[in-house]
Structure formats: structure tokens, C-alpha cells
mmCIF file of C-alpha atoms and ligand atoms in Angstrom:
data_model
loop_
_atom_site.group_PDB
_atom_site.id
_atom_site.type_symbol
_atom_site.label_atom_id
_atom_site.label_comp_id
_atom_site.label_asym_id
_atom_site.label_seq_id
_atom_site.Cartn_x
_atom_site.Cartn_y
_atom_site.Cartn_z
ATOM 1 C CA UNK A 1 3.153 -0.642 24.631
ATOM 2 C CA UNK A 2 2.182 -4.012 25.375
ATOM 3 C CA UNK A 3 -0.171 -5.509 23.055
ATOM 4 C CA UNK A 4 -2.050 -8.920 24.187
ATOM 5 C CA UNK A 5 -3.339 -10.561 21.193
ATOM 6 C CA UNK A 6 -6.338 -12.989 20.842
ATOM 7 C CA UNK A 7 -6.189 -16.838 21.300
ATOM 8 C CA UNK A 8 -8.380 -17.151 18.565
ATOM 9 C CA UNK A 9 -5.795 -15.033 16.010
ATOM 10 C CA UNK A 10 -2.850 -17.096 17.416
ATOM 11 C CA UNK A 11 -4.813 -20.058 16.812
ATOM 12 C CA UNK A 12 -5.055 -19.131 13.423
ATOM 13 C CA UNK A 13 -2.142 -18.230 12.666
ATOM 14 C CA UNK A 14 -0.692 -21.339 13.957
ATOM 15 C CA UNK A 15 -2.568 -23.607 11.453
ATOM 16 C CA UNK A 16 -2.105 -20.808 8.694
ATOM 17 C CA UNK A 17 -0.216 -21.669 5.529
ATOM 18 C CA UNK A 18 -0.985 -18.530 3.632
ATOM 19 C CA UNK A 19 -1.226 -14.880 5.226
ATOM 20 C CA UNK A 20 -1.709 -12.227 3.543
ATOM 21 C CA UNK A 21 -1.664 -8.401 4.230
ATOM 22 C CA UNK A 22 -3.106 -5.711 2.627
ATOM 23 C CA UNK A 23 -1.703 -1.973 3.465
ATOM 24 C CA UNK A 24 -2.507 1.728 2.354
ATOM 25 C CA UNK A 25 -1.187 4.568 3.198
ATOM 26 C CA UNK A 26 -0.994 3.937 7.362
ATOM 27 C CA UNK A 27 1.556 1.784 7.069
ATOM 28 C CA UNK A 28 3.836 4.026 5.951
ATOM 29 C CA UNK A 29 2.829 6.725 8.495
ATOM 30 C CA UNK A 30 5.320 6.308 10.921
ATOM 31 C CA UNK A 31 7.819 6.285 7.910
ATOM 32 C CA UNK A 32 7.048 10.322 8.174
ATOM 33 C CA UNK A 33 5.056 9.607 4.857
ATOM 34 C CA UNK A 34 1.804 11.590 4.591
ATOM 35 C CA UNK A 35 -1.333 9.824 4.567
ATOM 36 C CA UNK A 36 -4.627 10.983 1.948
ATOM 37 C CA UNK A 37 -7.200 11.407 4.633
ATOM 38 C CA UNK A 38 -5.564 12.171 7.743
ATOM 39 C CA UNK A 39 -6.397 15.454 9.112
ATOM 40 C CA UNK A 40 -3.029 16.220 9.889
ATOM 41 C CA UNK A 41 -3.320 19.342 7.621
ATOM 42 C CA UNK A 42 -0.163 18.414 5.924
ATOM 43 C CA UNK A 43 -1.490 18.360 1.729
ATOM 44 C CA UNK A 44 -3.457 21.660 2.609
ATOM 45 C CA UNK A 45 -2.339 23.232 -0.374
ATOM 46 C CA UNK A 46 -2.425 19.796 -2.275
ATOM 47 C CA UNK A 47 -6.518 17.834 -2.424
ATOM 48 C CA UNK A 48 -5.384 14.193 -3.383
ATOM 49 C CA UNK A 49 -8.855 13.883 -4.076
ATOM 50 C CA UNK A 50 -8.787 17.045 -6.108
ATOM 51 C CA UNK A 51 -5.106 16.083 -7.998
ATOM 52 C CA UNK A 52 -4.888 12.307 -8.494
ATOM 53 C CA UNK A 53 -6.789 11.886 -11.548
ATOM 54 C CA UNK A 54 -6.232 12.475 -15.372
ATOM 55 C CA UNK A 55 -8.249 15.875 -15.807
ATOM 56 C CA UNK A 56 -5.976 17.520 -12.805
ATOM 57 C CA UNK A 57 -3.303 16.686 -14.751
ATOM 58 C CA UNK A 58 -4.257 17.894 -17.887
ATOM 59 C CA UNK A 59 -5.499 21.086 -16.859
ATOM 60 C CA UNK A 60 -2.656 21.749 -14.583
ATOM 61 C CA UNK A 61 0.024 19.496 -15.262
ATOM 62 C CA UNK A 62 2.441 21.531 -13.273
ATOM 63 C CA UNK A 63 0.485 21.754 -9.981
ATOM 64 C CA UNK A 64 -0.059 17.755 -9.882
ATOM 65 C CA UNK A 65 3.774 17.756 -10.921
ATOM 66 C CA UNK A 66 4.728 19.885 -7.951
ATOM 67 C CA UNK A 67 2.823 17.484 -5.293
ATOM 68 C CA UNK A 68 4.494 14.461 -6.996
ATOM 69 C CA UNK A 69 8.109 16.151 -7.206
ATOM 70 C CA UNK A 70 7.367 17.161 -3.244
ATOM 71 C CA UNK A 71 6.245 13.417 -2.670
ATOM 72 C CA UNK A 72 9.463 11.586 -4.493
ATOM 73 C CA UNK A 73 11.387 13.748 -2.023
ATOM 74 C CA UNK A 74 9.959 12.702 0.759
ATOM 75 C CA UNK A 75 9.561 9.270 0.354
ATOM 76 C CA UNK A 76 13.061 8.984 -1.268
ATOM 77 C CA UNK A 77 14.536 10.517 2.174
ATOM 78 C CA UNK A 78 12.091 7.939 4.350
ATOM 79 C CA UNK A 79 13.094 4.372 5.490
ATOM 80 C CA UNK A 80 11.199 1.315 5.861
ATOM 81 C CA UNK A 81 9.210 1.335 9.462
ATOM 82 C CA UNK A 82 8.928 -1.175 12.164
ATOM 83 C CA UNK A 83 5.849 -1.871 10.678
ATOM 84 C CA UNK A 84 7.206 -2.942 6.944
ATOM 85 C CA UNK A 85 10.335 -4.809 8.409
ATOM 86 C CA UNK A 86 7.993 -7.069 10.198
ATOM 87 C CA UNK A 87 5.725 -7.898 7.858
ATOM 88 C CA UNK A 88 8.949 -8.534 5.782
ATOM 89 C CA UNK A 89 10.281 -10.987 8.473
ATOM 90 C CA UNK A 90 6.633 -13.175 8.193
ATOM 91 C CA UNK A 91 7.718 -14.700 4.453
ATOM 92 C CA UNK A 92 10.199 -16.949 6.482
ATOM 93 C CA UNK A 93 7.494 -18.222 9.246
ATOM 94 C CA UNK A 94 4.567 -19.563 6.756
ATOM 95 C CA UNK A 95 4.749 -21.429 3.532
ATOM 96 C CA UNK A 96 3.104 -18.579 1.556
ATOM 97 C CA UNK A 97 3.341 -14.908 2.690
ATOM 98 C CA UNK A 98 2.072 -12.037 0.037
ATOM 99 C CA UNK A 99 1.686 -8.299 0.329
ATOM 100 C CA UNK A 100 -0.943 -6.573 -1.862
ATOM 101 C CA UNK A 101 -0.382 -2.596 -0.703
ATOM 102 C CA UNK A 102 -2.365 -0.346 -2.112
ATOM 103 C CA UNK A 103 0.640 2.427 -1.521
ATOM 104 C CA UNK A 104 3.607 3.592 -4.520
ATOM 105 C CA UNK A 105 6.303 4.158 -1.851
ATOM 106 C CA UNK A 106 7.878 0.495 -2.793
ATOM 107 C CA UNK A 107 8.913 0.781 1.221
ATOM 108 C CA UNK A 108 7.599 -2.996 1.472
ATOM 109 C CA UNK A 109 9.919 -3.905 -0.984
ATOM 110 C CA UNK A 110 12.913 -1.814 0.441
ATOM 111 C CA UNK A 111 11.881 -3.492 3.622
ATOM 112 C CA UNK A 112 12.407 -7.280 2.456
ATOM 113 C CA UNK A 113 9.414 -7.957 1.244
ATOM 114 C CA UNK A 114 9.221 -10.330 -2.337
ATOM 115 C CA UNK A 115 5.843 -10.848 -3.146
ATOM 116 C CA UNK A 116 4.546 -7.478 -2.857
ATOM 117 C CA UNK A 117 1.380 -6.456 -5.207
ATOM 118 C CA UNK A 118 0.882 -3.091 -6.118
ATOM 119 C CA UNK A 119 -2.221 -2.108 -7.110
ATOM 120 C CA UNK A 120 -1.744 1.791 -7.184
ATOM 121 C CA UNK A 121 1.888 1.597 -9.207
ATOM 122 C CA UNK A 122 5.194 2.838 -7.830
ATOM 123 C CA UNK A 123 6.080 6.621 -7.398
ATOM 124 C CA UNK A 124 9.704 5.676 -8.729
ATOM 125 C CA UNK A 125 8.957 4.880 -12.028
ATOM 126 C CA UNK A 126 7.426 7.411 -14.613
ATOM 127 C CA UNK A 127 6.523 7.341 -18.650
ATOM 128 C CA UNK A 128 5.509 9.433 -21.585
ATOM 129 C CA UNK A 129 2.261 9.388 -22.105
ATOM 130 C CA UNK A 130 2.432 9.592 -25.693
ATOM 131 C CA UNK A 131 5.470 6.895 -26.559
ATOM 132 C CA UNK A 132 5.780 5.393 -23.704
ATOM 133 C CA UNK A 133 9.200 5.690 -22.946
ATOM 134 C CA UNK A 134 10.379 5.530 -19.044
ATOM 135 C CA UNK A 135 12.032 8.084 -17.277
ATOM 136 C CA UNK A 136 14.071 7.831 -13.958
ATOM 137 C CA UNK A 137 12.601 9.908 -11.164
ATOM 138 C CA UNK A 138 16.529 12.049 -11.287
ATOM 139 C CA UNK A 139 15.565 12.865 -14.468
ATOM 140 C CA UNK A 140 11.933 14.349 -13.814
ATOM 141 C CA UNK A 141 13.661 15.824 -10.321
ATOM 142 C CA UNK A 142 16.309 17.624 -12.582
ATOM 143 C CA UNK A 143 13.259 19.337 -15.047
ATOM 144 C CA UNK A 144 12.065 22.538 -13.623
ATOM 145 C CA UNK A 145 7.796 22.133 -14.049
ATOM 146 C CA UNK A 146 6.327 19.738 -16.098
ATOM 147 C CA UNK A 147 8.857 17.325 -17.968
ATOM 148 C CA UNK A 148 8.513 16.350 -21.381
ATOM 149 C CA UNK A 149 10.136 13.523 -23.326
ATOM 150 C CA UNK A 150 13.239 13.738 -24.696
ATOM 151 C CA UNK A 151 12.504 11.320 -27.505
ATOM 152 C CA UNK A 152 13.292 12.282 -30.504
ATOM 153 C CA UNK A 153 10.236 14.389 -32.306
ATOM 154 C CA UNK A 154 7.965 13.377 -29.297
ATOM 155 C CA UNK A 155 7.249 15.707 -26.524
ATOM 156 C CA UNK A 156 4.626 14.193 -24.568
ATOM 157 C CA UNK A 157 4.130 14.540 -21.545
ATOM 158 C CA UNK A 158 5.641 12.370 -18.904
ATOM 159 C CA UNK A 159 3.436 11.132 -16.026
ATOM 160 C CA UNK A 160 3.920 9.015 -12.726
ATOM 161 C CA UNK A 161 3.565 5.842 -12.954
ATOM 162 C CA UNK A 162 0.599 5.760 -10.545
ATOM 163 C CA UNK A 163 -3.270 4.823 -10.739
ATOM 164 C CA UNK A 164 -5.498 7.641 -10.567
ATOM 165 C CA UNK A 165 -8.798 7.899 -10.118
ATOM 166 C CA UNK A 166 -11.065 6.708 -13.354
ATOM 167 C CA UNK A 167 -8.077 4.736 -14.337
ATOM 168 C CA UNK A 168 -7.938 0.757 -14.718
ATOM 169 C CA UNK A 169 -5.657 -0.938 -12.070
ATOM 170 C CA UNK A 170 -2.802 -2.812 -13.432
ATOM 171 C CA UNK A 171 -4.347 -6.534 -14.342
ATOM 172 C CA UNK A 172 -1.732 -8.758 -13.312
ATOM 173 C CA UNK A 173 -1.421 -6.954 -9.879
ATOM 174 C CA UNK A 174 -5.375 -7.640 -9.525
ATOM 175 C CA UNK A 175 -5.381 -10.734 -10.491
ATOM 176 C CA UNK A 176 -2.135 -11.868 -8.439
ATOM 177 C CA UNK A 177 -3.802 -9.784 -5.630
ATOM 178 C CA UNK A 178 -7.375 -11.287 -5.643
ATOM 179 C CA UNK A 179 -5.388 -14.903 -6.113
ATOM 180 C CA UNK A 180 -3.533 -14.442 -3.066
ATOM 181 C CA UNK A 181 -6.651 -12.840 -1.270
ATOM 182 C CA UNK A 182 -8.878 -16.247 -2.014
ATOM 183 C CA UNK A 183 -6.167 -18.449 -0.374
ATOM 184 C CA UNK A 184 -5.375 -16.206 2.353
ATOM 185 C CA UNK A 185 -5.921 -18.086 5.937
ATOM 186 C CA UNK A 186 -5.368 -15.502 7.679
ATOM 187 C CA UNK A 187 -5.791 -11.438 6.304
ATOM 188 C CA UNK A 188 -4.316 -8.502 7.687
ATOM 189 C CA UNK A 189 -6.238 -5.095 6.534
ATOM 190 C CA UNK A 190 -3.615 -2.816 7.834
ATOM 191 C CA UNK A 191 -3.673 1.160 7.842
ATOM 192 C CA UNK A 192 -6.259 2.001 5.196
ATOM 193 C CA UNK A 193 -9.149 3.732 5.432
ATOM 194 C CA UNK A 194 -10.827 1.498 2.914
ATOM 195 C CA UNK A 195 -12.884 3.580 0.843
ATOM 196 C CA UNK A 196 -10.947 3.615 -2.143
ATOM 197 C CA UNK A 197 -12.494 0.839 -4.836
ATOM 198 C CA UNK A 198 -11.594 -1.595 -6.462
ATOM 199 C CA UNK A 199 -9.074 -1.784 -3.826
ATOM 200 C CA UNK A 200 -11.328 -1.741 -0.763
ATOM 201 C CA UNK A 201 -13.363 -5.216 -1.974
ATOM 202 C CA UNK A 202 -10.514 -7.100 -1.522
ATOM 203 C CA UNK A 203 -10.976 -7.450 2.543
ATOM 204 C CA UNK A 204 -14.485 -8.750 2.171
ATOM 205 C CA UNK A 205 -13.650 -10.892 -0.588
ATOM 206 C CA UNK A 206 -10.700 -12.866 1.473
ATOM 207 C CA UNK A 207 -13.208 -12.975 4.445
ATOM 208 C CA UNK A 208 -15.840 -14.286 1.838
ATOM 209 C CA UNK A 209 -13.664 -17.056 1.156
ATOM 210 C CA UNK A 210 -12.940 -18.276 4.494
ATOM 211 C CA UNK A 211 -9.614 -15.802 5.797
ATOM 212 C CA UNK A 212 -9.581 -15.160 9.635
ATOM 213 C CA UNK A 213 -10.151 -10.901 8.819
ATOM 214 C CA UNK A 214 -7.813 -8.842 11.412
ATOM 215 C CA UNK A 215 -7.897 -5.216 11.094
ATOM 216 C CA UNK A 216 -4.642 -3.104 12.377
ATOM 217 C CA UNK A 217 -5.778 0.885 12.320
ATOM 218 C CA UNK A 218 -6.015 3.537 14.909
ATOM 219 C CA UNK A 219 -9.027 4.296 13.633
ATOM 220 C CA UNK A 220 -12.247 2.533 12.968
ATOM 221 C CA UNK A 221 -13.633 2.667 9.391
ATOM 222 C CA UNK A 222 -15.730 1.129 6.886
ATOM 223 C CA UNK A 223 -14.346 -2.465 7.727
ATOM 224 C CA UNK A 224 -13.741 -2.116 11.404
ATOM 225 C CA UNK A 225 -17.887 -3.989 11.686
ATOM 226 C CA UNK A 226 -16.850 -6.823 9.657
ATOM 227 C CA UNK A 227 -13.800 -7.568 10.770
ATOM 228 C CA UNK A 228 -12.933 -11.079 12.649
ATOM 229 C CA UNK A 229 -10.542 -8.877 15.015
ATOM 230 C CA UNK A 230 -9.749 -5.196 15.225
ATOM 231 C CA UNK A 231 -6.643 -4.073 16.753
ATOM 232 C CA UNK A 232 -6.713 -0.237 17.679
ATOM 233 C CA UNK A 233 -3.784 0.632 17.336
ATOM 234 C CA UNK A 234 -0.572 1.795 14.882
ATOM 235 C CA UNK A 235 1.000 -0.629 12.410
ATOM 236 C CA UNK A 236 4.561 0.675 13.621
ATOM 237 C CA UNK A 237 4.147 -0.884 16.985
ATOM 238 C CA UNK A 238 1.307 -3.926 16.290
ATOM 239 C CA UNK A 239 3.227 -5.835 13.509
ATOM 240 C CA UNK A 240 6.487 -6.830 15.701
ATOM 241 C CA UNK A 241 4.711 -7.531 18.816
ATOM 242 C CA UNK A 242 2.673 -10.057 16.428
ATOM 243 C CA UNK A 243 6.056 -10.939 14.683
ATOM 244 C CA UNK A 244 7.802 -11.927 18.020
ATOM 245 C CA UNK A 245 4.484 -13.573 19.286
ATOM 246 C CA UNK A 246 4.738 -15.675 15.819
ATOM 247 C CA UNK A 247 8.118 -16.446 16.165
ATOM 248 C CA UNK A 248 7.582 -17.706 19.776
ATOM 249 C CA UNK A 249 4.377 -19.770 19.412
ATOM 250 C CA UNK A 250 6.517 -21.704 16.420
ATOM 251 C CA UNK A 251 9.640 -22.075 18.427
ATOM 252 C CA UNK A 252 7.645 -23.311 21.351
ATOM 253 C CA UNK A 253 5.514 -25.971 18.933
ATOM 254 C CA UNK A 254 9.298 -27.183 17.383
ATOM 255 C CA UNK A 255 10.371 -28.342 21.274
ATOM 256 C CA UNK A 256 6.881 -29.669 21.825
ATOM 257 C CA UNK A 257 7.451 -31.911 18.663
HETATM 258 C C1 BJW B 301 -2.624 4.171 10.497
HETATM 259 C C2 BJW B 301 -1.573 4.799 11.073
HETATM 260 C C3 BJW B 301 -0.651 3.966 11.676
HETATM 261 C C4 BJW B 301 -2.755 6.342 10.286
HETATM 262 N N1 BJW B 301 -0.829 2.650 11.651
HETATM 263 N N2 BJW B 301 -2.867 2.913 10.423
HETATM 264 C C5 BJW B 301 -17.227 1.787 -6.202
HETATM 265 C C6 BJW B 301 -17.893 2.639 -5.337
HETATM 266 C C7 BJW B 301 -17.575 3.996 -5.290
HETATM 267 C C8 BJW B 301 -16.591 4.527 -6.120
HETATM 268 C C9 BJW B 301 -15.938 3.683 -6.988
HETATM 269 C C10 BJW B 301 -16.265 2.328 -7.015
HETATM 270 N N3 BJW B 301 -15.449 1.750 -7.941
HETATM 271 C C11 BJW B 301 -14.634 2.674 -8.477
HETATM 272 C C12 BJW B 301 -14.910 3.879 -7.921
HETATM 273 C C13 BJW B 301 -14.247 5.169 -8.230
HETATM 274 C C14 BJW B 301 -12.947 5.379 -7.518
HETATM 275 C C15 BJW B 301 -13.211 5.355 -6.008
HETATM 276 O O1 BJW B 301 -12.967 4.405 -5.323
HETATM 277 N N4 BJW B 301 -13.706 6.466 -5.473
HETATM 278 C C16 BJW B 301 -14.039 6.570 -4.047
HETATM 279 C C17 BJW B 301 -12.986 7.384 -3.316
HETATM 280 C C18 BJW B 301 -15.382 7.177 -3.930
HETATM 281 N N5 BJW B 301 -11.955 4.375 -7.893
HETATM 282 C C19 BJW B 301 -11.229 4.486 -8.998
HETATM 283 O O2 BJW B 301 -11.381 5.410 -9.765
HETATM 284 C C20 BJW B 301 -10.229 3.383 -9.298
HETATM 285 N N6 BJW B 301 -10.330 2.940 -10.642
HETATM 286 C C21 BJW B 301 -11.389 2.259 -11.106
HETATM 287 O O3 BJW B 301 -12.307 1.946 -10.387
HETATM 288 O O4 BJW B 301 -11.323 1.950 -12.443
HETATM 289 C C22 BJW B 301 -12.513 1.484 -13.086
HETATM 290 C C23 BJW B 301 -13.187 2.671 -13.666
HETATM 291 C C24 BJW B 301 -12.710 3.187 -14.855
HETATM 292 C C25 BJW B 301 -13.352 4.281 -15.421
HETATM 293 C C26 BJW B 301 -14.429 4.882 -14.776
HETATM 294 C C27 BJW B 301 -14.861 4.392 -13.543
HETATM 295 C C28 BJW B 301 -14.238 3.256 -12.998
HETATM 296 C C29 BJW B 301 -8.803 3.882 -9.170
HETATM 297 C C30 BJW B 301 -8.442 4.271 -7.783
HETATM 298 C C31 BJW B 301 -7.027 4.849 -7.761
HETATM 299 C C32 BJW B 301 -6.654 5.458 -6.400
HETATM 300 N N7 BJW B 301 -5.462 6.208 -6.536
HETATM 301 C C33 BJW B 301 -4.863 6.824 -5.344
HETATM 302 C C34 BJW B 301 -3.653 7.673 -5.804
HETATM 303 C C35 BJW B 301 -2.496 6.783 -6.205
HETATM 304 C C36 BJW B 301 -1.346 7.588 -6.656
HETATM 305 C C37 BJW B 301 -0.737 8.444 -5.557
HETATM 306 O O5 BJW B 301 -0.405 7.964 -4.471
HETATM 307 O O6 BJW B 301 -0.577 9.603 -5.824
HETATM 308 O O7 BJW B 301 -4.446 5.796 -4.438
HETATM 309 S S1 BJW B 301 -5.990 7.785 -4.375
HETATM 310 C C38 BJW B 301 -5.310 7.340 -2.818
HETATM 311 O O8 BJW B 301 -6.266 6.568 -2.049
HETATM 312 C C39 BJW B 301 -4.165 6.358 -3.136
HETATM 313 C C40 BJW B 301 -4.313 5.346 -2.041
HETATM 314 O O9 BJW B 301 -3.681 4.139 -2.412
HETATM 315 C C41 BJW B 301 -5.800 5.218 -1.910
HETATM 316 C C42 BJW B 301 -6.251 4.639 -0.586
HETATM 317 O O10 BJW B 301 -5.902 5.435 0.478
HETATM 318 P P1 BJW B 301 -5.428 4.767 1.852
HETATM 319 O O11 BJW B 301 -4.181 4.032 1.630
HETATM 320 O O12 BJW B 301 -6.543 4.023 2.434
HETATM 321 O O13 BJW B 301 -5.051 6.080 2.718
HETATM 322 P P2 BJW B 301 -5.966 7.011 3.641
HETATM 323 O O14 BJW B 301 -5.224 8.262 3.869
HETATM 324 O O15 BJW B 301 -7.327 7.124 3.091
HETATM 325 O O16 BJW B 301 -6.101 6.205 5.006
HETATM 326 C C43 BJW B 301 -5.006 6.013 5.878
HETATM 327 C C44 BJW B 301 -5.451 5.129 7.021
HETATM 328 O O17 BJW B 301 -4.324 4.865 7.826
HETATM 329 C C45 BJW B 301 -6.498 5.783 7.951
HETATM 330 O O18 BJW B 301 -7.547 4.862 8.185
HETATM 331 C C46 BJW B 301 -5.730 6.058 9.254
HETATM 332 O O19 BJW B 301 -6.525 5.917 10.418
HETATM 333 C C47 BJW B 301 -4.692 4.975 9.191
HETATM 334 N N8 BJW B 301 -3.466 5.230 9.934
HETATM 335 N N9 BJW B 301 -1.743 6.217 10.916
HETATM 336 C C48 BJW B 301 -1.919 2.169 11.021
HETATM 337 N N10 BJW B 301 0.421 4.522 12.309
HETATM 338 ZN ZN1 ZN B 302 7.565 10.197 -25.655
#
């Protein structure tokens, strides 16, 4: 697919010293990872809505266990997309380059990515709610149901690292996230359908403080009216067709120079 971009974005990106890109669940789509929302039937059994916060848990620890245990497996046997390598390869063409992703697959990360902010946590870490104690995901893979700690005279019950709904985000990650947000010249929303919050102010806010706000989904959503530019289309295939176009428009400025 060809995609033609915007003299206006290219302009922008041109002049840009900061760019920053903010991802859910989308860009990891054409990793074979399941979105939340889609309506690709694939958590039928599963509500995320229904088994991502603390009461789920404690009422039926073993149910939200068996969605995460499912989840670790598949992301653990996904790679890194198109889509995440290229957003990767943009930390070497501008002077600052961040990731906030709203996604616990770490696949930006596996991807190249250094700056990455994670404001949901990171599906490969776990603790015990009650000590706090960290446990590798082999270990909770190797428990049959629910694991407990293994501490000595503890028990508790060990969680996913993860944010769920009603829960605080992790402050450093917010701050570090809003930081990079404010200075952002140019902002890439990219494969989220935005209605998540806190996460979801953090679009408007970069606009609010002067970023050139590009959109990358299939779909339209809450954002899509506000946006600066929308580009219809998926992640996978967007991302290195702006990559190359990047890497050209620089190389062409260096011989003009
Ligand atoms: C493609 C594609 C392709 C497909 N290429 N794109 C203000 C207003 C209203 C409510 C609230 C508010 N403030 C707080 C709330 C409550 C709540 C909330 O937001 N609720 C709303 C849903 C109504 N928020 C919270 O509770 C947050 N905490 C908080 O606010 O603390 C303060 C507080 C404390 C005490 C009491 C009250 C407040 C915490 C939110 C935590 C969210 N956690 C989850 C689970 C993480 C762990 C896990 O993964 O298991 O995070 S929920 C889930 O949603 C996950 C995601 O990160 C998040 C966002 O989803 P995302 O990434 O946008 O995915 P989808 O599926 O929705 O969209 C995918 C998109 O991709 C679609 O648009 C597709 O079109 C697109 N796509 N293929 C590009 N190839
Ligand atoms: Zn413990």
C-alpha cells in the first residue's frame, strides 16, 4: 500500500526535535496480540472490562489468572511488528524520541525502543500482594490456578504487575510521560481507542501545548475530530512508510547542505 503523507506533517517533522508516540493496544495487533475492544470475538469468554480490576480478582482470582496465563503465552510467542521496529528506528533521526504505550507486552522495548513509558505496567513481571516479593512469569506459568507466594509464612496472593481499573498509574511513568508529552513537536496517537483515562488526556494535552497531533488508527474514535492529521490506516504498514519518508527527507536536506 502506498501511503502519501501530508506536506504539512513532513514539514513538521523536519523542524521537529522531539517526537513522541503514544500506542495502545493497535499497535501490537498485527503482532497477533488481541486488542480490548475489537470485535474480533477473540476474549468472548474473557470481558477485559469485566476482569481487569481488583474486585475480579478477588472474587475470582483464578478466572482473571486464566486470561493472564492465556495472555503471557501469547505475547511471549509474538514478535515485535513492522510497526514497533519503526518507531524503534526514529530514536536515531531526532534529538529526542520517547514512547509512552499504554500496552504491558514490553514489544516496544523488544523492538529497540529505550525510552519507552509504560503507563499500564508490564505483563512479564508479577508480585505478592501481601510482601511484595516478585515472581518470574515461569514461575506463575509452572502453578496450576492461582499462585501464591512461596515466602516463607506468607501466602499472598501473587498478581500481574499491571494497572487495573480504580488503580493509581505508576507516578514516575506519568510524570516522565506527561514531560515528554509537553515537549513533544510532533505526537503520534497510534492504535488506541482512547477512552481509557488518565491515559487518554495525554493526546490533548501535547496538542494543548503546541505538538503537531497525527492520529494512526483504522478506525476513527474519540480523538480522530481533534486531531492535526488522521491517517486511516494500520500501524503495521503506516510507521515504515513514514520511517523511510523520514529517512529520505533528512538524507536529501544533508546533500542540500
Ligand atoms: C489498530 C490496528 C492496527 C486495531 N493499527 N490501530 C475519566 C472519565 C471516565 C472514567 C475515568 C476517568 N478517569 C478515570 C476513570 C476510570 C477508568 C476509565 O478510564 N474508565 C473508562 C473506560 C470509562 N480509569 C482507571 O480506572 C485508571 N485509573 C485511575 O483513573 O486511577 C485514579 C482512580 C483511582 C481510584 C478511583 C477512581 C480513579 C486505570 C486504567 C487502567 C487500564 N487498564 C487496562 C488493563 C491493563 C492490564 C492488562 O492489559 O490486562 O489497560 S484496561 C485496557 O484498556 C488496557 C489498555 O491499556 C487500555 C486502553 O486500551 P487500548 O490500548 O486503547 O485498546 P483498545 O482495544 O480499546 O483499542 C485498540 C485500538 O486499536 C482501536 O481503536 C482499533 O481501531 C485500533 N487498531 N488494529 C492501528 N493494525
Ligand atoms: Zn508474599
Amino acid at each position: 500500500m502506498s501511503i502519501v503523507f501530508s506536506d504539512k506533517l513532513l514539514g513538521r517533522l523536519a523542524e521537529a526535535q522531539t517526537v513522541v508516540a503514544f500506542t495502545g493496544a493497535g499497535v501490537s495487533a498485527e503482532s497477533g496480540v488481541p486488542t480490548f475492544r475489537g470485535n474480533d470475538g477473540i476474549w468472548a469468554k474473557f470481558k477485559p472490562a469485566e476482569l481487569a480490576n481488583i474486585n475480579a480478582f478477588m472474587k475470582n482470582p483464578e478466572l482473571v489468572w486464566e486470561w493472564y496465563k492465556q495472555r503471557k503465552q501469547i505475547i511471549a510467542s509474538v514478535q515485535p511488528n513492522p510497526g514497533h521496529y519503526a518507531l524503534a528506528g526514529m530514536e536515531s533521526l531526532f534529538p529526542e524520541c520517547e514512547v509512552i504505550t499504554q500496552n504491558i507486552d514490553n514489544l516496544h522495548r523488544r523492538a529497540g525502543s529505550t525510552k519507552v513509558h509504560e503507563l499500564h505496567g508490564n505483563i512479564e513481571r508479577n508480585y505478592c500482594m501481601k510482601c511484595g516479593a516478585q515472581y518470574s512469569n515461569e514461575h506463575v506459568l509452572s502453578v496450576v490456578g492461582a499462585p501464591r507466594c512461596t515466602q516463607a509464612k506468607c501466602g499472598g496472593q501473587i498478581r500481574p504487575d499491571v494497572v487495573w481499573f480504580g488503580e493509581l498509574l505508576p507516578e514516575n511513568e506519568w510524570k516522565n510521560a506527561m514531560r515528554a508529552a509537553e515537549r513533544a513537536d510532533v505526537f503520534l496517537s497510534i492504535g488506541t481507542s482512547g477512552v481509557v483515562h488518565p491515559a487518554a488526556s495525554i493526546p490533548p494535552a501535547a496538542k494543548q501545548s503546541g505538538a503537531f497531533l497525527v492520529e494512526i488508527n483504522p478506525e476513527e474514535t474519540p480523538l480522530t475530530n481533534s486531531v492535526d492529521e488522521f491517517i486511516q490506516a494500520p500501524s503495521g504498514e503506516v510507521l515504515p512508510a513514514l520511517l523511510e519518508q523520514i529517512q529520505l527527507m533528512k538524507l536529501t536536506k544533508n546533500k542540500v547542505h
